PDB file of C-alpha atoms and ligand atoms in Angstrom:
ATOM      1  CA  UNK A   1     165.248 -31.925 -74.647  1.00 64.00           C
ATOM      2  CA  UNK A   2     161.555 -32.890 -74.329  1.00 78.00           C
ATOM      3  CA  UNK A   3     160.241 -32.974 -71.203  1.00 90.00           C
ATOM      4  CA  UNK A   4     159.841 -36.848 -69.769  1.00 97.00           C
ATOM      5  CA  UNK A   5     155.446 -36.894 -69.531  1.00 98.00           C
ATOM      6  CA  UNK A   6     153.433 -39.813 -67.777  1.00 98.00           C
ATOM      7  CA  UNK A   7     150.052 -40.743 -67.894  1.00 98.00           C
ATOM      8  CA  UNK A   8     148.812 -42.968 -65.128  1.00 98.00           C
ATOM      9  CA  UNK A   9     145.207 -43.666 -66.066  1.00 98.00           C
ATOM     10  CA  UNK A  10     143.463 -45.480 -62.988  1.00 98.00           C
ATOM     11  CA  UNK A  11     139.489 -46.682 -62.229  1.00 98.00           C
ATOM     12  CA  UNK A  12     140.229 -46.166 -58.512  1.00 97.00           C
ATOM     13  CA  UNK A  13     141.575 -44.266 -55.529  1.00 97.00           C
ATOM     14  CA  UNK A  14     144.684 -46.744 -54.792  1.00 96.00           C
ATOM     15  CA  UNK A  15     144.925 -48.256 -57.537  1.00 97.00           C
ATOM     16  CA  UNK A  16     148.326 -46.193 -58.608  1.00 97.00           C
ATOM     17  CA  UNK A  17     149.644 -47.760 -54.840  1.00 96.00           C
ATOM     18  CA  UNK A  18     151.428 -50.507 -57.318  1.00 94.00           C
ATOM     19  CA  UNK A  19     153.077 -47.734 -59.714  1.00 98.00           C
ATOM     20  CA  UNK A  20     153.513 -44.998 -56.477  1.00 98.00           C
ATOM     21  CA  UNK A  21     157.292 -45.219 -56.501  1.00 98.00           C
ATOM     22  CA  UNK A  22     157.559 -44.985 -60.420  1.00 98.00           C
ATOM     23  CA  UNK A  23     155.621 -42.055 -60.558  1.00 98.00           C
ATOM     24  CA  UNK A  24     157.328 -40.502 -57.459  1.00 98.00           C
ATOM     25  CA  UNK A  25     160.488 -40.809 -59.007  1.00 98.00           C
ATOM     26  CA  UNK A  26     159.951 -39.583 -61.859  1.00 98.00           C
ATOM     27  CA  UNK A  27     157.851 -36.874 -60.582  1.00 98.00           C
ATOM     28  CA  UNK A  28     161.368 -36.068 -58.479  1.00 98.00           C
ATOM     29  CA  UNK A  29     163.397 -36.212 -62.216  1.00 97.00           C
ATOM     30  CA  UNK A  30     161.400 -33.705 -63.384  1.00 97.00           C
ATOM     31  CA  UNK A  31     158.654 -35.360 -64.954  1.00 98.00           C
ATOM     32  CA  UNK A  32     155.103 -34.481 -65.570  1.00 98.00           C
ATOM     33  CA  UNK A  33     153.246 -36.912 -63.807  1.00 98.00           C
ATOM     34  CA  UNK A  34     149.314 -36.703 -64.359  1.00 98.00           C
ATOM     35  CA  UNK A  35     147.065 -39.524 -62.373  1.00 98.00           C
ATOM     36  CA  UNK A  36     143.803 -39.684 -63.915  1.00 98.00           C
ATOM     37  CA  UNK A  37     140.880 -41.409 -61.884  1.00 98.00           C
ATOM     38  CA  UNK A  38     137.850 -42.939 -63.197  1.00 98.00           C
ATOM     39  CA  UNK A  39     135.283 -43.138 -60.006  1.00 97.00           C
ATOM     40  CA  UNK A  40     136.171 -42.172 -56.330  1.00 97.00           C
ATOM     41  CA  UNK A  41     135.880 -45.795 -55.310  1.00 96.00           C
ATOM     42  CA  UNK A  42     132.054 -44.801 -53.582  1.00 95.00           C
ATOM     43  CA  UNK A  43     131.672 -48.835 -53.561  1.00 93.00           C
ATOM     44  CA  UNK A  44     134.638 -50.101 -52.038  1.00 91.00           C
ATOM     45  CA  UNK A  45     135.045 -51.529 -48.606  1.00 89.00           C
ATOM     46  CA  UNK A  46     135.447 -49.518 -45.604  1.00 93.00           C
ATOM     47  CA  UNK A  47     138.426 -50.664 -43.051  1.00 91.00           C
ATOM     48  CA  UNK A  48     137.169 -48.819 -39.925  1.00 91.00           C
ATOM     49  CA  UNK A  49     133.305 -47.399 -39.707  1.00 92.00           C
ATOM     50  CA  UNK A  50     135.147 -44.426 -37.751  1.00 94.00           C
ATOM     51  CA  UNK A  51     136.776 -43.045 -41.372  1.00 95.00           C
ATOM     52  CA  UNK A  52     133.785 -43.097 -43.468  1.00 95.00           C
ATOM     53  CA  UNK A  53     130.338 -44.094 -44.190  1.00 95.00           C
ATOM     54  CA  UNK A  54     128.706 -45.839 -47.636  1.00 94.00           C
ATOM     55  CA  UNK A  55     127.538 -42.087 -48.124  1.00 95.00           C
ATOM     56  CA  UNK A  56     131.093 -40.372 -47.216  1.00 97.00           C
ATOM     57  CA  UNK A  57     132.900 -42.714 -48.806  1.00 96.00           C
ATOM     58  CA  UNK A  58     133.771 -41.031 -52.075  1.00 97.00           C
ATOM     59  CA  UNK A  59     134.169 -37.910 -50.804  1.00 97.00           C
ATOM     60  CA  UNK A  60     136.645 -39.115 -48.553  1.00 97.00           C
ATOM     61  CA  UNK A  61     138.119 -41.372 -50.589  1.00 97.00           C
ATOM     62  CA  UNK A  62     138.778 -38.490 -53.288  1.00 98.00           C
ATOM     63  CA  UNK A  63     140.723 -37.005 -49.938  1.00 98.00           C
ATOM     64  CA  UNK A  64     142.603 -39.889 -49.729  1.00 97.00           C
ATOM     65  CA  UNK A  65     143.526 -39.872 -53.124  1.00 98.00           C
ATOM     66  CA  UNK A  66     144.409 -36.519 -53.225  1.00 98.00           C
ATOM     67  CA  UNK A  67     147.125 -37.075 -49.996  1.00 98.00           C
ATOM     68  CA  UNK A  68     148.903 -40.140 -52.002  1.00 98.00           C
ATOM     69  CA  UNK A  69     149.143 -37.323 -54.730  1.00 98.00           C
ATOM     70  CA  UNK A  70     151.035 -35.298 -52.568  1.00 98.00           C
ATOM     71  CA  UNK A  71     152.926 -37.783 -50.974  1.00 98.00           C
ATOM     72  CA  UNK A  72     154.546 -38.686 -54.244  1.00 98.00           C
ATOM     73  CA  UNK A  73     154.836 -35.407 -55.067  1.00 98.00           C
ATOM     74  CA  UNK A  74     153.136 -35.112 -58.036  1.00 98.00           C
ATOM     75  CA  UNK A  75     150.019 -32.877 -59.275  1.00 96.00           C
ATOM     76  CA  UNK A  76     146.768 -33.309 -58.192  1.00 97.00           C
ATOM     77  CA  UNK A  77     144.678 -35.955 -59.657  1.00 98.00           C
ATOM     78  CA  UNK A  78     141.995 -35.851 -62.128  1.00 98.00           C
ATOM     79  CA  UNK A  79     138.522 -37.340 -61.488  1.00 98.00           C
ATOM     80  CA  UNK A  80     136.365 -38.431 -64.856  1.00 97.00           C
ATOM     81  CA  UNK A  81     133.542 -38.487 -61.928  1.00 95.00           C
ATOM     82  CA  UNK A  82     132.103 -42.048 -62.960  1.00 96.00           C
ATOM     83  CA  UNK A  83     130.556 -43.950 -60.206  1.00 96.00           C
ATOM     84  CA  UNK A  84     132.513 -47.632 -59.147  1.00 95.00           C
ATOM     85  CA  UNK A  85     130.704 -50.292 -60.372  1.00 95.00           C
ATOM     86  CA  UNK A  86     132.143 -52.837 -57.448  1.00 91.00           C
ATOM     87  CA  UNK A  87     133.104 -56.192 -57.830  1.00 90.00           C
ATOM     88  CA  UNK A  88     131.849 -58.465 -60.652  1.00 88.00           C
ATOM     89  CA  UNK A  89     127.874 -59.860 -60.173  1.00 89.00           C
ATOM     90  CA  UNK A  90     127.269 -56.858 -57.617  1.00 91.00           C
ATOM     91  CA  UNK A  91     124.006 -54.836 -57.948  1.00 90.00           C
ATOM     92  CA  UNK A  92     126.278 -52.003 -58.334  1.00 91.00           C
ATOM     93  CA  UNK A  93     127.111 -53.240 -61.923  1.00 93.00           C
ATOM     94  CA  UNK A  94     123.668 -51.939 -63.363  1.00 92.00           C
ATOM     95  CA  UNK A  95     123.672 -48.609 -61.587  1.00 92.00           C
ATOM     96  CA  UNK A  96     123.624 -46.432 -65.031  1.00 90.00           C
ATOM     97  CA  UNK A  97     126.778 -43.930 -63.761  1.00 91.00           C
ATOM     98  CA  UNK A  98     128.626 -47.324 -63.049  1.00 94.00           C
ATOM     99  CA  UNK A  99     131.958 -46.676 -65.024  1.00 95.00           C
ATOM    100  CA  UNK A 100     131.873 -50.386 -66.758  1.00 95.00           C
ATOM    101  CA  UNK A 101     128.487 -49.202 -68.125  1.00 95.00           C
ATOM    102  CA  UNK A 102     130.103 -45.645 -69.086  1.00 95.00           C
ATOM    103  CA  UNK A 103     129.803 -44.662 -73.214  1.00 96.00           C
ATOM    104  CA  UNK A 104     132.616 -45.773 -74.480  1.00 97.00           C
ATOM    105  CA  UNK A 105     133.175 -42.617 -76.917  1.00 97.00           C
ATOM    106  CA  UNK A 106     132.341 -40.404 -74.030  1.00 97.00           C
ATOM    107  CA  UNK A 107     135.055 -41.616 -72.351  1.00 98.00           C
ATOM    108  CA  UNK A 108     137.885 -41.866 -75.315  1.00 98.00           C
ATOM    109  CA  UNK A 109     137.062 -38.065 -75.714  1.00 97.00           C
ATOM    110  CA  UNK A 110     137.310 -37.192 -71.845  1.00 98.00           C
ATOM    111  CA  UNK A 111     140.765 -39.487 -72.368  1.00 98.00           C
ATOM    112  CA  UNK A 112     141.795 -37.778 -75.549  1.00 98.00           C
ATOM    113  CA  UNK A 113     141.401 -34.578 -73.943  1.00 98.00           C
ATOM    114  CA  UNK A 114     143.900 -35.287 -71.294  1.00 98.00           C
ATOM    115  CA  UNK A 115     146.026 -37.312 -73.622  1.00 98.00           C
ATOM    116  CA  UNK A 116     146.359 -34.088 -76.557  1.00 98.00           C
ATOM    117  CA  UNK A 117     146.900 -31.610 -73.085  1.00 98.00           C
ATOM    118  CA  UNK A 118     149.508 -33.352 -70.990  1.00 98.00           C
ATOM    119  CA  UNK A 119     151.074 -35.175 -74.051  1.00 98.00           C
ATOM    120  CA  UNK A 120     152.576 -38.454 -72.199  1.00 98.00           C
ATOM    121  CA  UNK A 121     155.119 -40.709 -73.956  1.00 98.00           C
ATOM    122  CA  UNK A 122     154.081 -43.822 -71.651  1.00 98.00           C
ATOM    123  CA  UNK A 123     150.732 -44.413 -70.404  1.00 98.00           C
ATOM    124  CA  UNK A 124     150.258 -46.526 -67.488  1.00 98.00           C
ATOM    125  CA  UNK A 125     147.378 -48.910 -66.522  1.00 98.00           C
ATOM    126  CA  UNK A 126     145.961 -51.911 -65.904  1.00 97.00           C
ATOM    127  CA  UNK A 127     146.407 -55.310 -67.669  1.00 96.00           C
ATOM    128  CA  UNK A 128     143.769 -56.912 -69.618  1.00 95.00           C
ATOM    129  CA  UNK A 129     142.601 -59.018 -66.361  1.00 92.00           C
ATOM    130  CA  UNK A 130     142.750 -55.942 -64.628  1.00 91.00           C
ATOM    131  CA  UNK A 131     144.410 -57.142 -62.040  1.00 87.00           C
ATOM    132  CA  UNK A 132     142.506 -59.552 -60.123  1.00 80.00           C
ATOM    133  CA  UNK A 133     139.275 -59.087 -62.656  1.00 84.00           C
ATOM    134  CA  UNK A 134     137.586 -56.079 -61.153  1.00 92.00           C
ATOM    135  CA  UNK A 135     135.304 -55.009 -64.221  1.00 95.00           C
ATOM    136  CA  UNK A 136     136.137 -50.688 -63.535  1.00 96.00           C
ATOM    137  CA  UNK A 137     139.446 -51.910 -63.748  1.00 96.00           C
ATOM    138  CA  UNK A 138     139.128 -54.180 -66.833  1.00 96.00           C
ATOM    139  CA  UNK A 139     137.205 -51.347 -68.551  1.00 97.00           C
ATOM    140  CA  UNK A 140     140.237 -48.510 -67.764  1.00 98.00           C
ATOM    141  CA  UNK A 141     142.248 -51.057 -69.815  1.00 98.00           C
ATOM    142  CA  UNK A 142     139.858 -51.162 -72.378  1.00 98.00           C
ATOM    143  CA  UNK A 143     139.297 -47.242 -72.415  1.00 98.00           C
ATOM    144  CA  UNK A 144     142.989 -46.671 -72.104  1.00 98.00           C
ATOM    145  CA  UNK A 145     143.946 -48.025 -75.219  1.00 98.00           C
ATOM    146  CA  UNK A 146     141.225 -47.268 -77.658  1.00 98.00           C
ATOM    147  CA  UNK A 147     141.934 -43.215 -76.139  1.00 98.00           C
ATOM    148  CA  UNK A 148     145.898 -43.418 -76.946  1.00 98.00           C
ATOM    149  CA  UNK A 149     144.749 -44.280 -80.587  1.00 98.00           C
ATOM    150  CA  UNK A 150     141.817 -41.811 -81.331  1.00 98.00           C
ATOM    151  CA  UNK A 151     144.029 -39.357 -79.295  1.00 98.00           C
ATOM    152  CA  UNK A 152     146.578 -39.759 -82.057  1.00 98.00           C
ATOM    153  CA  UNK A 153     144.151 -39.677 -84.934  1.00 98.00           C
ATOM    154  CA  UNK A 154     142.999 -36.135 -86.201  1.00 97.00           C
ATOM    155  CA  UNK A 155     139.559 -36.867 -87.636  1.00 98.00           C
ATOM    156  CA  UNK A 156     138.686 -37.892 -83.720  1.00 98.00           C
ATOM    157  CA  UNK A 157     137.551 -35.605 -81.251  1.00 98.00           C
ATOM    158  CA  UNK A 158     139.533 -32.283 -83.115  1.00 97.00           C
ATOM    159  CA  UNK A 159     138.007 -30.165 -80.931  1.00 97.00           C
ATOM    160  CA  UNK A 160     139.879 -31.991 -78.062  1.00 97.00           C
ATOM    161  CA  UNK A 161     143.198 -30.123 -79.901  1.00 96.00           C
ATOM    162  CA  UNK A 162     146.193 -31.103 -82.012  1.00 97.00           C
ATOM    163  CA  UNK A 163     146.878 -35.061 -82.006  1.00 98.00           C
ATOM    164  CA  UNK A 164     148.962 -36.607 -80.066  1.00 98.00           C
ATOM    165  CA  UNK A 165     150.902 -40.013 -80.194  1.00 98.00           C
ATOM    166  CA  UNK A 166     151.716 -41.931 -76.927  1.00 98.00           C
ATOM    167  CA  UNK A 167     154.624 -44.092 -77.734  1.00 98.00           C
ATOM    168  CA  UNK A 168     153.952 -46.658 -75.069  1.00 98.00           C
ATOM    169  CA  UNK A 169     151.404 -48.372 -72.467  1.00 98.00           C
ATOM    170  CA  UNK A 170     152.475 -50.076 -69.402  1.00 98.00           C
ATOM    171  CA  UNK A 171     150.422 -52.215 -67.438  1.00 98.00           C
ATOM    172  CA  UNK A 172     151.521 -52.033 -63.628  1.00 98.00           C
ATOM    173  CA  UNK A 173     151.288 -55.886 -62.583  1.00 97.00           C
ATOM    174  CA  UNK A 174     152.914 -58.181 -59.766  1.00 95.00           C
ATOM    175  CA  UNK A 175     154.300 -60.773 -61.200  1.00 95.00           C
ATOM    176  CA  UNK A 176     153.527 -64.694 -60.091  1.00 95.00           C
ATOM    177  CA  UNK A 177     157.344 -64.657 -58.803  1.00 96.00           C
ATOM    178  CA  UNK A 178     156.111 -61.838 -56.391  1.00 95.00           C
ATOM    179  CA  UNK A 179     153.643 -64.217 -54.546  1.00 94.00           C
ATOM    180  CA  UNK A 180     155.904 -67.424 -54.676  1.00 95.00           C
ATOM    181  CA  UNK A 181     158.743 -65.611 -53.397  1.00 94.00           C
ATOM    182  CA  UNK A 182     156.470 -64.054 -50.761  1.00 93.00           C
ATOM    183  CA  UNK A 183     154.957 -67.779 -49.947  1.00 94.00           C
ATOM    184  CA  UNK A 184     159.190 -68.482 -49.758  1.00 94.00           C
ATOM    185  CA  UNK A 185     159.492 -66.357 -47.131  1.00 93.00           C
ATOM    186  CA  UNK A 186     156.114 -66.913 -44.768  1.00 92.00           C
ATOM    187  CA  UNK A 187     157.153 -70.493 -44.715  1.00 94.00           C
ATOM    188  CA  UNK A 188     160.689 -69.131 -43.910  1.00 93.00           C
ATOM    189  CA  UNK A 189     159.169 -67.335 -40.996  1.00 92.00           C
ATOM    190  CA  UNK A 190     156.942 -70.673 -40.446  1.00 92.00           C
ATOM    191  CA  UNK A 191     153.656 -67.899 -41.232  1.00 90.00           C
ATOM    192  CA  UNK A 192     150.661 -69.235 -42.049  1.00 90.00           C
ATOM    193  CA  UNK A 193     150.438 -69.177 -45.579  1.00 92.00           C
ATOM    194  CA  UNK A 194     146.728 -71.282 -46.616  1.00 91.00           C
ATOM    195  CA  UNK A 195     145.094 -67.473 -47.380  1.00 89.00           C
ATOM    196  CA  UNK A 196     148.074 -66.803 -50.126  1.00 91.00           C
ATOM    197  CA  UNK A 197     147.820 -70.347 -51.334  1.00 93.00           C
ATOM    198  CA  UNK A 198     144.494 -70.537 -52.060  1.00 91.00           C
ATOM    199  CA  UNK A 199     145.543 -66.969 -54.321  1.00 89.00           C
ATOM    200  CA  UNK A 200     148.185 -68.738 -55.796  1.00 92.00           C
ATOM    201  CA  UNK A 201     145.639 -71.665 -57.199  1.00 92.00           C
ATOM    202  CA  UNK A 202     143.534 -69.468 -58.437  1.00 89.00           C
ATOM    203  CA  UNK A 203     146.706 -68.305 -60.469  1.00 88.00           C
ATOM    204  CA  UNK A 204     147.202 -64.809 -59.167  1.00 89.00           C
ATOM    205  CA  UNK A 205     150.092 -63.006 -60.618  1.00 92.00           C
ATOM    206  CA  UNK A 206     151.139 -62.214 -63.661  1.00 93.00           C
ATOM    207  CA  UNK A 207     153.536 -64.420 -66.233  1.00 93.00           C
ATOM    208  CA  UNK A 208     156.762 -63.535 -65.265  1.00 95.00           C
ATOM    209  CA  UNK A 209     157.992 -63.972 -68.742  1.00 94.00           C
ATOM    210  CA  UNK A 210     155.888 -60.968 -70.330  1.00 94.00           C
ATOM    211  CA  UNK A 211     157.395 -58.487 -67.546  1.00 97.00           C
ATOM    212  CA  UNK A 212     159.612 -56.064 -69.800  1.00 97.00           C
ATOM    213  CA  UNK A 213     160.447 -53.698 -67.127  1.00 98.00           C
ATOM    214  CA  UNK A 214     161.779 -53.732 -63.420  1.00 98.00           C
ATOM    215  CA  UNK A 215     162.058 -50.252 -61.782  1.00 98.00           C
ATOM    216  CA  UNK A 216     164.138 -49.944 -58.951  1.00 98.00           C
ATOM    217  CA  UNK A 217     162.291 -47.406 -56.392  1.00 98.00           C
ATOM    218  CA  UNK A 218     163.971 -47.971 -53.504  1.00 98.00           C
ATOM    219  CA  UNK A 219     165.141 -44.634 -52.887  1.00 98.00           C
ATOM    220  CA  UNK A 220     161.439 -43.254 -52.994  1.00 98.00           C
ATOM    221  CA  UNK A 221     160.319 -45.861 -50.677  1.00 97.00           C
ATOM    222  CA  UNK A 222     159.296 -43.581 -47.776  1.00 96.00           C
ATOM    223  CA  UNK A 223     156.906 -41.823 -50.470  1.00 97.00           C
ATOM    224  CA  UNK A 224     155.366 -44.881 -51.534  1.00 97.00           C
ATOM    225  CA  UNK A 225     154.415 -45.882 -48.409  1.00 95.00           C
ATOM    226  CA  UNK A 226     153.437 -42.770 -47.763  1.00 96.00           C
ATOM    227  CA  UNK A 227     151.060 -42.514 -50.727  1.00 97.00           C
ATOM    228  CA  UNK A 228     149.557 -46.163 -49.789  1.00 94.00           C
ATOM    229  CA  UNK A 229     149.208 -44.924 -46.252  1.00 94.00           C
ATOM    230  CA  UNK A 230     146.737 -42.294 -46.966  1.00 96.00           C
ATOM    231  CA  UNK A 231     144.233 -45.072 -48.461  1.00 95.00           C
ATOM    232  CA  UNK A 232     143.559 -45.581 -45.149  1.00 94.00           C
ATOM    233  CA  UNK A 233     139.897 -46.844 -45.673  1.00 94.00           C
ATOM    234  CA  UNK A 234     141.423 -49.757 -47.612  1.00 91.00           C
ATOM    235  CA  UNK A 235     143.484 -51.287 -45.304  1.00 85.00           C
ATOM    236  CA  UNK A 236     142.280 -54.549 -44.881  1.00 71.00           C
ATOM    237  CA  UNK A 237     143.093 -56.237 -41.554  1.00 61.00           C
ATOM    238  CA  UNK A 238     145.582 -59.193 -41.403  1.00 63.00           C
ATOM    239  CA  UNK A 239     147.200 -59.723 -45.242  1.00 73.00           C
ATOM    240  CA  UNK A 240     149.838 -61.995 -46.025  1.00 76.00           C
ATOM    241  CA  UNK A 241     151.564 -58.713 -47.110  1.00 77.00           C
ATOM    242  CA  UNK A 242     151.831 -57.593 -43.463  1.00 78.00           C
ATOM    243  CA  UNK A 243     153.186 -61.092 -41.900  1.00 84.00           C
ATOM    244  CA  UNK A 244     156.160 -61.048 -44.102  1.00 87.00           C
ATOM    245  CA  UNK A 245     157.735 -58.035 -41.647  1.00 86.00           C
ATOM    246  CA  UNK A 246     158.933 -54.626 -42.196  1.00 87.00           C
ATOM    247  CA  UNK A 247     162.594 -55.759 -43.658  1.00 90.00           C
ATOM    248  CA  UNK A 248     161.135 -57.965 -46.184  1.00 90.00           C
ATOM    249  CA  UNK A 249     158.200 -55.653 -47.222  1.00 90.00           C
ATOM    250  CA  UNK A 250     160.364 -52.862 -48.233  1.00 93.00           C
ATOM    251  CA  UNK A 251     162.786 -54.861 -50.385  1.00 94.00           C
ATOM    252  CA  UNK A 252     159.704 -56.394 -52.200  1.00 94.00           C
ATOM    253  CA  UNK A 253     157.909 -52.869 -52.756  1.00 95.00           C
ATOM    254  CA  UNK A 254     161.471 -51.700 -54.282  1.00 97.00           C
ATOM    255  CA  UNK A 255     160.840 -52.873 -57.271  1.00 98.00           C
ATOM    256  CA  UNK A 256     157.784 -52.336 -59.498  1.00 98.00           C
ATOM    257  CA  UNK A 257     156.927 -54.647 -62.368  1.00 98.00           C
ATOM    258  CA  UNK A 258     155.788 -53.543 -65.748  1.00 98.00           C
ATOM    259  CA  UNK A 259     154.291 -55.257 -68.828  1.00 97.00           C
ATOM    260  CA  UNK A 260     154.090 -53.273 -72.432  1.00 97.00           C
ATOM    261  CA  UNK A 261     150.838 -53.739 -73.464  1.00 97.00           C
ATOM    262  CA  UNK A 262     151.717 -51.478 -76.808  1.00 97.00           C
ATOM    263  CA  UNK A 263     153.008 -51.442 -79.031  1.00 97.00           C
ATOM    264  CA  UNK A 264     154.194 -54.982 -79.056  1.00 92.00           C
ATOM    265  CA  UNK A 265     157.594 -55.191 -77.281  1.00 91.00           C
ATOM    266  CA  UNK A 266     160.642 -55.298 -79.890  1.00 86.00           C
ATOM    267  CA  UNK A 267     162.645 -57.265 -78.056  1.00 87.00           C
ATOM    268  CA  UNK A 268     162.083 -59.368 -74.589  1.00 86.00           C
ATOM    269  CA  UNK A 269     165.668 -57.506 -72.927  1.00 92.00           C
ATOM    270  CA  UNK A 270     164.458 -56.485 -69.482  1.00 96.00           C
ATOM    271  CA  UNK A 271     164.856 -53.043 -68.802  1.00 97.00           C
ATOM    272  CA  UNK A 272     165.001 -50.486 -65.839  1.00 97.00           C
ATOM    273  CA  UNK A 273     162.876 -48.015 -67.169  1.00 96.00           C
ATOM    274  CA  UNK A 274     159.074 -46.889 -69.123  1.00 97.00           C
ATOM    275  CA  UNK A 275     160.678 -44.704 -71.211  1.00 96.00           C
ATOM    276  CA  UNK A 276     161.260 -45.636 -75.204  1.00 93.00           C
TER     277      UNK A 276
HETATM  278 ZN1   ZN B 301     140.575 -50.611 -58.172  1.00 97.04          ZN
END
């Protein structure tokens, strides 16, 4: 039997927090489980001025990273070394190490290398909005795809090693269903819920309808929190996520929420699991 391989290819430190009980568990079935980073998140924001400063930041968030590795107990992550590019219409965006600026067959071969070494069946990334429309994140998507097919074609990059043919991306998403039924329960808990509204006109979430896979990770829970606990410069203060209270939180992490972004899904059966 071939060994079950995973490719989680990410543009910043906690951005695999929305995959972390996937890749635990599968990690835990005896998976290889490779997270690949683009950028150490130098531009995010910092949550407390006591963790880190502008100039610390990647450093430590590379630590943090490399804790949220451990904690779901897979091997330790790869950085491509790019530099964040921050949010859209930033200054950051024309810094010339900014990854959305990054060659894009310089990064296909760094990609391809990884790809033809660890030899993944599924690939996991971000959608085409890239979540919420951070460019770094929009360009992994990009970069993730166009590797999987150079990294299965011989003429490109054959110094990189034999080809290899990734059966299957993912895109890691919350669905739209995720917020409402979070809204559901704030007004349950008659929570404020105007922050999380104003989200949910600007249409956050992701079409329920294209999700082709629910995992169930509720048996790795501790380790997913665990991983998103060590991105502790990211915490942001007072989220809707937090009002909705411990019970509720950790039956709505359970279950992460995948999208095949290729090939195009055969049929739209939900299922439990990446794996073709
Ligand atoms: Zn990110």
């Amino acid at each position: 039997m071939t060994t079950q391989s995973i490719l989680a290819i990410y543009a910043h430190p906690d951005d695999e927090s929305q995959c972390a009980g996937t890749l635990a568990n599968l990690a835990a079935d005896g998976a290889l489980v490779t997270l690949v980073c683009a950028t150490r998140g130098e531009v995010g924001e910092i949550s407390d001025p006591a963790l880190a400063t502008p100039e610390t930041l990647a450093h430590v968030r590379e630590g943090e990273l490399r804790c949220a590795a451990q904690a779901m107990g897979i091997g330790e992550p790869i950085f491509l070394d790019y530099r964040d590019s921050g949010m859209d219409g930033t200054p950051e965006n024309e810094h010339p190490d900014a990854f959305m600026n990054a060659d894009a067959d310089e990064v296909a071969g760094r990609l391809v290398q990884i790809i033809r070494d660890v030899r993944p069946q599924v690939v996991v990334t971000f959608d085409e909005t890239g979540g919420y429309g951070h460019p770094d994140h929009i360009a992994i998507w990009r970069h993730t795809h166009a590797a999987v097919a150079a990294a299965a074609d011989a003429a490109r990059f054959p110094e990189a090693g034999e080809p290899w043919q990734v059966e299957r991306i993912a895109y890691a998403v919350f669905p739209r269903s995720f917020f409402t039924g979070m809204r559901q329960k704030l007004v349950e808990l008659a929570e404020d819920t105007s922050d999380l509204d104003r989200f949910l006109e600007l249409g956050i979430g992701f079409a329920d309808e294209r999700i082709n896979a629910i995992t169930d990770v509720s048996g790795f829970i501790e380790q997913k929190f665990a991983a998103i606990d060590c991105h502790k410069t990211q915490f942001g203060g007072d989220s809707f996520f937090s009002r909705v209270g411990d019970d509720e939180m950790r039956r709505m992490m359970s279950r992460e929420y995948f999208v095949f972004g290729w090939p195009e899904p055969e049929s739209s059966e939900l299922l439990s699991e990446l794996f073709p």
